[in-house]
Amino acid sequence: MTRRALVIGGTGMLAGCASALVADGWHVVLPSRRHAPIPDTAVGDGDRKALWVQADWAEPKQLAARAEPALGGPADLLVAWVHGLVRPSVLRAVAPLLAPGAPVVEVHDSASANPVGGCPDPVLPDHPTQQVVLGFVLQGSRTRWLTHAEIAVGVLDAVRRALDGRPPGVHHVGEFRPSSTHS
C-alpha cells in the first residue's frame, strides 16, 4: 500500500525530512514556488518517489488543486512549515487532501511561538498535530541557527511520534530561549 505525504516547505529546510520519507518508502509531494528537487539519490521509483509541484502559499486553493493529482489519493501525513498569516488559509485549503485522521506535523520558527503562551493553536482539529519549534544552538558564548540536517532530525522525530499515534505535543529543536546561565 502506498503511503502518501504532503510536505509544504519540503524543498528548503525540510528537504532532509522529505528525502528520509522517500527513503522509507513514502510517495512525497512537494509544493513550492521554485523547482528545488530533493537529491536524486532519494527520488526513488514506482510508488516510492518525490514529486515537485509548482505552487505558492499566496494562492492556497491553487496550491491544493495542484497537489491533489500529484498525491494520487488521500495524504496519510502532512508536514507543513507555513509562516504567519497565510498559515491557516494554506492548511485549511489542503485539509480535504488528507485521509481522515491523518497526522499533521507543523513546524514553527522561534518567533512564531511565544515562550509564555506556547505555539499557535493547531489549524486542523480533526487531525492530531505535533508541533515543532525551531530554536538555535549555543556554542560557547555564541549562538547559531540550526542547520538543515539538525532541523530534519527534529522534524523526523515529530513525524515518527505522529505516525506512532502519540498524543499531540510540542517539540523543541535546539534552544528555545536563552537561559539565565548563558546571557
Short mmCIF file of C-alpha atoms in Angstrom, two decimals:
data_model
loop_
_atom_site.label_atom_id
_atom_site.label_comp_id
_atom_site.label_asym_id
_atom_site.label_seq_id
_atom_site.Cartn_x
_atom_site.Cartn_y
_atom_site.Cartn_z
CA MET A 1 0.00 0.00 0.00
CA THR A 2 1.36 3.41 -0.97
CA ARG A 3 1.81 5.84 1.88
CA ARG A 4 1.43 9.46 0.77
CA ALA A 5 2.87 12.57 2.39
CA LEU A 6 2.28 16.22 1.55
CA VAL A 7 5.29 18.25 2.66
CA ILE A 8 4.81 22.02 2.46
CA GLY A 9 8.17 23.72 2.81
CA GLY A 10 9.91 20.50 1.79
CA THR A 11 12.26 21.89 -0.82
CA GLY A 12 14.19 24.10 1.59
CA MET A 13 14.95 23.43 5.23
CA LEU A 14 12.66 20.38 5.24
CA ALA A 15 14.35 18.72 2.22
CA GLY A 16 16.11 16.27 4.55
CA CYS A 17 12.75 15.28 6.03
CA ALA A 18 11.28 14.77 2.54
CA SER A 19 14.31 12.69 1.49
CA ALA A 20 14.01 10.50 4.58
CA LEU A 21 10.31 9.89 3.93
CA VAL A 22 11.08 8.83 0.34
CA ALA A 23 13.85 6.54 1.61
CA ASP A 24 11.27 5.00 3.98
CA GLY A 25 9.01 4.22 1.01
CA TRP A 26 6.67 7.23 1.02
CA HIS A 27 5.27 8.96 -2.06
CA VAL A 28 6.04 12.60 -1.22
CA VAL A 29 4.52 15.69 -2.87
CA LEU A 30 6.44 18.96 -2.50
CA PRO A 31 4.51 22.11 -3.47
CA SER A 32 6.89 25.05 -3.91
CA ARG A 33 7.28 28.27 -5.88
CA ARG A 34 10.68 27.28 -7.25
CA HIS A 35 11.81 23.92 -8.54
CA ALA A 36 14.26 22.63 -5.96
CA PRO A 37 14.17 18.85 -6.13
CA ILE A 38 15.48 16.73 -3.32
CA PRO A 39 18.73 14.89 -4.15
CA ASP A 40 18.43 12.34 -6.97
CA THR A 41 19.55 9.53 -4.66
CA ALA A 42 16.30 9.89 -2.71
CA VAL A 43 13.86 10.35 -5.59
CA GLY A 44 13.02 6.65 -5.85
CA ASP A 45 10.90 4.85 -8.42
CA GLY A 46 7.45 3.34 -8.79
CA ASP A 47 5.26 4.26 -5.83
CA ARG A 48 8.26 5.47 -3.83
CA LYS A 49 9.12 8.94 -5.10
CA ALA A 50 9.11 12.66 -4.57
CA LEU A 51 7.21 14.97 -6.89
CA TRP A 52 7.67 18.73 -7.05
CA VAL A 53 4.53 20.75 -7.80
CA GLN A 54 4.74 24.43 -8.71
CA ALA A 55 2.60 26.25 -6.14
CA ASP A 56 2.68 29.29 -3.89
CA TRP A 57 1.37 29.82 -0.35
CA ALA A 58 -0.14 33.10 -1.56
CA GLU A 59 -2.64 31.02 -3.58
CA PRO A 60 -3.79 28.32 -1.11
CA LYS A 61 -6.64 26.94 -3.25
CA GLN A 62 -4.38 26.69 -6.28
CA LEU A 63 -1.68 25.01 -4.15
CA ALA A 64 -4.20 22.36 -3.07
CA ALA A 65 -5.54 21.93 -6.61
CA ARG A 66 -2.04 21.32 -7.97
CA ALA A 67 -1.00 19.00 -5.14
CA GLU A 68 -4.09 16.78 -5.36
CA PRO A 69 -3.35 14.96 -8.66
CA ALA A 70 0.32 14.57 -7.70
CA LEU A 71 -0.70 12.81 -4.48
CA GLY A 72 -2.79 10.25 -6.34
CA GLY A 73 -5.02 9.74 -3.30
CA PRO A 74 -5.52 11.00 0.24
CA ALA A 75 -2.35 12.02 2.10
CA ASP A 76 -1.54 9.91 5.15
CA LEU A 77 0.68 12.65 6.58
CA LEU A 78 1.01 16.42 6.32
CA VAL A 79 4.27 18.13 7.25
CA ALA A 80 3.94 21.89 6.97
CA TRP A 81 6.21 24.84 7.50
CA VAL A 82 3.95 27.76 6.63
CA HIS A 83 4.66 31.18 8.07
CA GLY A 84 2.49 33.86 9.57
CA LEU A 85 -0.89 34.97 8.45
CA VAL A 86 -1.15 32.58 5.47
CA ARG A 87 -0.76 29.50 7.69
CA PRO A 88 -4.49 29.00 8.47
CA SER A 89 -5.65 29.50 4.88
CA VAL A 90 -3.00 27.15 3.45
CA LEU A 91 -3.68 24.41 5.99
CA ARG A 92 -7.46 24.69 5.54
CA ALA A 93 -7.04 24.55 1.75
CA VAL A 94 -5.07 21.28 1.90
CA ALA A 95 -7.23 19.68 4.62
CA PRO A 96 -9.54 17.99 2.06
CA LEU A 97 -6.46 16.24 0.61
CA LEU A 98 -5.81 14.41 3.89
CA ALA A 99 -7.07 10.97 4.83
CA PRO A 100 -9.46 11.04 7.81
CA GLY A 101 -7.44 11.45 11.00
CA ALA A 102 -4.12 11.74 9.14
CA PRO A 103 -1.49 13.23 11.43
CA VAL A 104 -0.10 16.71 10.91
CA VAL A 105 3.36 17.98 11.84
CA GLU A 106 3.55 21.77 11.92
CA VAL A 107 6.94 23.47 12.03
CA HIS A 108 7.32 26.92 13.62
CA ASP A 109 10.29 29.21 13.97
CA SER A 110 11.01 30.54 17.44
CA ALA A 111 9.49 33.92 16.58
CA SER A 112 6.06 32.38 15.92
CA ALA A 113 5.99 30.51 19.24
CA ASN A 114 5.65 32.56 22.40
CA PRO A 115 7.77 31.37 25.35
CA VAL A 116 4.84 32.08 27.71
CA GLY A 117 1.81 31.39 25.51
CA GLY A 118 3.28 28.49 23.55
CA CYS A 119 2.61 27.61 19.91
CA PRO A 120 -0.28 28.84 17.84
CA ASP A 121 -3.31 26.58 18.09
CA PRO A 122 -3.40 23.78 15.51
CA VAL A 123 -5.49 24.76 12.48
CA LEU A 124 -6.89 21.29 11.73
CA PRO A 125 -8.58 20.00 14.90
CA ASP A 126 -9.70 16.74 13.23
CA HIS A 127 -6.07 15.77 12.68
CA PRO A 128 -3.70 15.02 15.57
CA THR A 129 -0.98 17.65 15.39
CA GLN A 130 2.61 17.50 16.53
CA GLN A 131 4.22 20.95 16.64
CA VAL A 132 7.93 21.57 16.23
CA VAL A 133 9.53 24.82 17.37
CA LEU A 134 12.93 25.57 15.87
CA GLY A 135 15.39 27.40 18.06
CA PHE A 136 19.13 27.91 17.99
CA VAL A 137 22.31 26.19 19.14
CA LEU A 138 24.52 27.60 21.87
CA GLN A 139 28.24 27.24 21.13
CA GLY A 140 30.34 28.69 23.90
CA SER A 141 29.27 32.30 24.27
CA ARG A 142 27.72 32.47 20.81
CA THR A 143 24.59 31.18 19.21
CA ARG A 144 23.88 29.93 15.71
CA TRP A 145 20.80 28.88 13.81
CA LEU A 146 20.06 25.20 13.36
CA THR A 147 21.46 23.51 10.27
CA HIS A 148 19.13 21.90 7.75
CA ALA A 149 20.32 18.48 8.97
CA GLU A 150 19.50 19.35 12.61
CA ILE A 151 16.07 20.59 11.54
CA ALA A 152 15.42 17.38 9.58
CA VAL A 153 16.31 15.21 12.58
CA GLY A 154 13.98 17.16 14.87
CA VAL A 155 11.08 17.21 12.43
CA LEU A 156 11.50 13.49 11.66
CA ASP A 157 11.32 12.76 15.38
CA ALA A 158 7.94 14.55 15.47
CA VAL A 159 6.86 12.68 12.30
CA ARG A 160 7.65 9.34 13.99
CA ARG A 161 5.74 10.39 17.10
CA ALA A 162 2.77 11.37 14.91
CA LEU A 163 2.86 8.12 12.94
CA ASP A 164 3.12 6.12 16.17
CA GLY A 165 -0.15 7.72 17.27
CA ARG A 166 1.35 9.52 20.25
CA PRO A 167 -0.69 12.34 21.76
CA PRO A 168 -0.25 15.77 20.17
CA GLY A 169 2.63 17.72 21.63
CA VAL A 170 5.16 20.49 21.20
CA HIS A 171 8.76 19.56 20.43
CA HIS A 172 11.68 21.96 20.66
CA VAL A 173 14.68 21.55 18.40
CA GLY A 174 17.67 23.40 19.78
CA GLU A 175 17.44 26.04 22.47
CA PHE A 176 14.13 27.87 22.55
CA ARG A 177 15.23 30.86 24.56
CA PRO A 178 18.42 31.93 26.28
CA SER A 179 18.78 30.64 29.80
CA SER A 180 19.95 32.89 32.60
CA THR A 181 23.24 30.99 32.78
CA HIS A 182 24.06 31.83 29.15
CA SER A 183 23.13 35.51 29.00
#
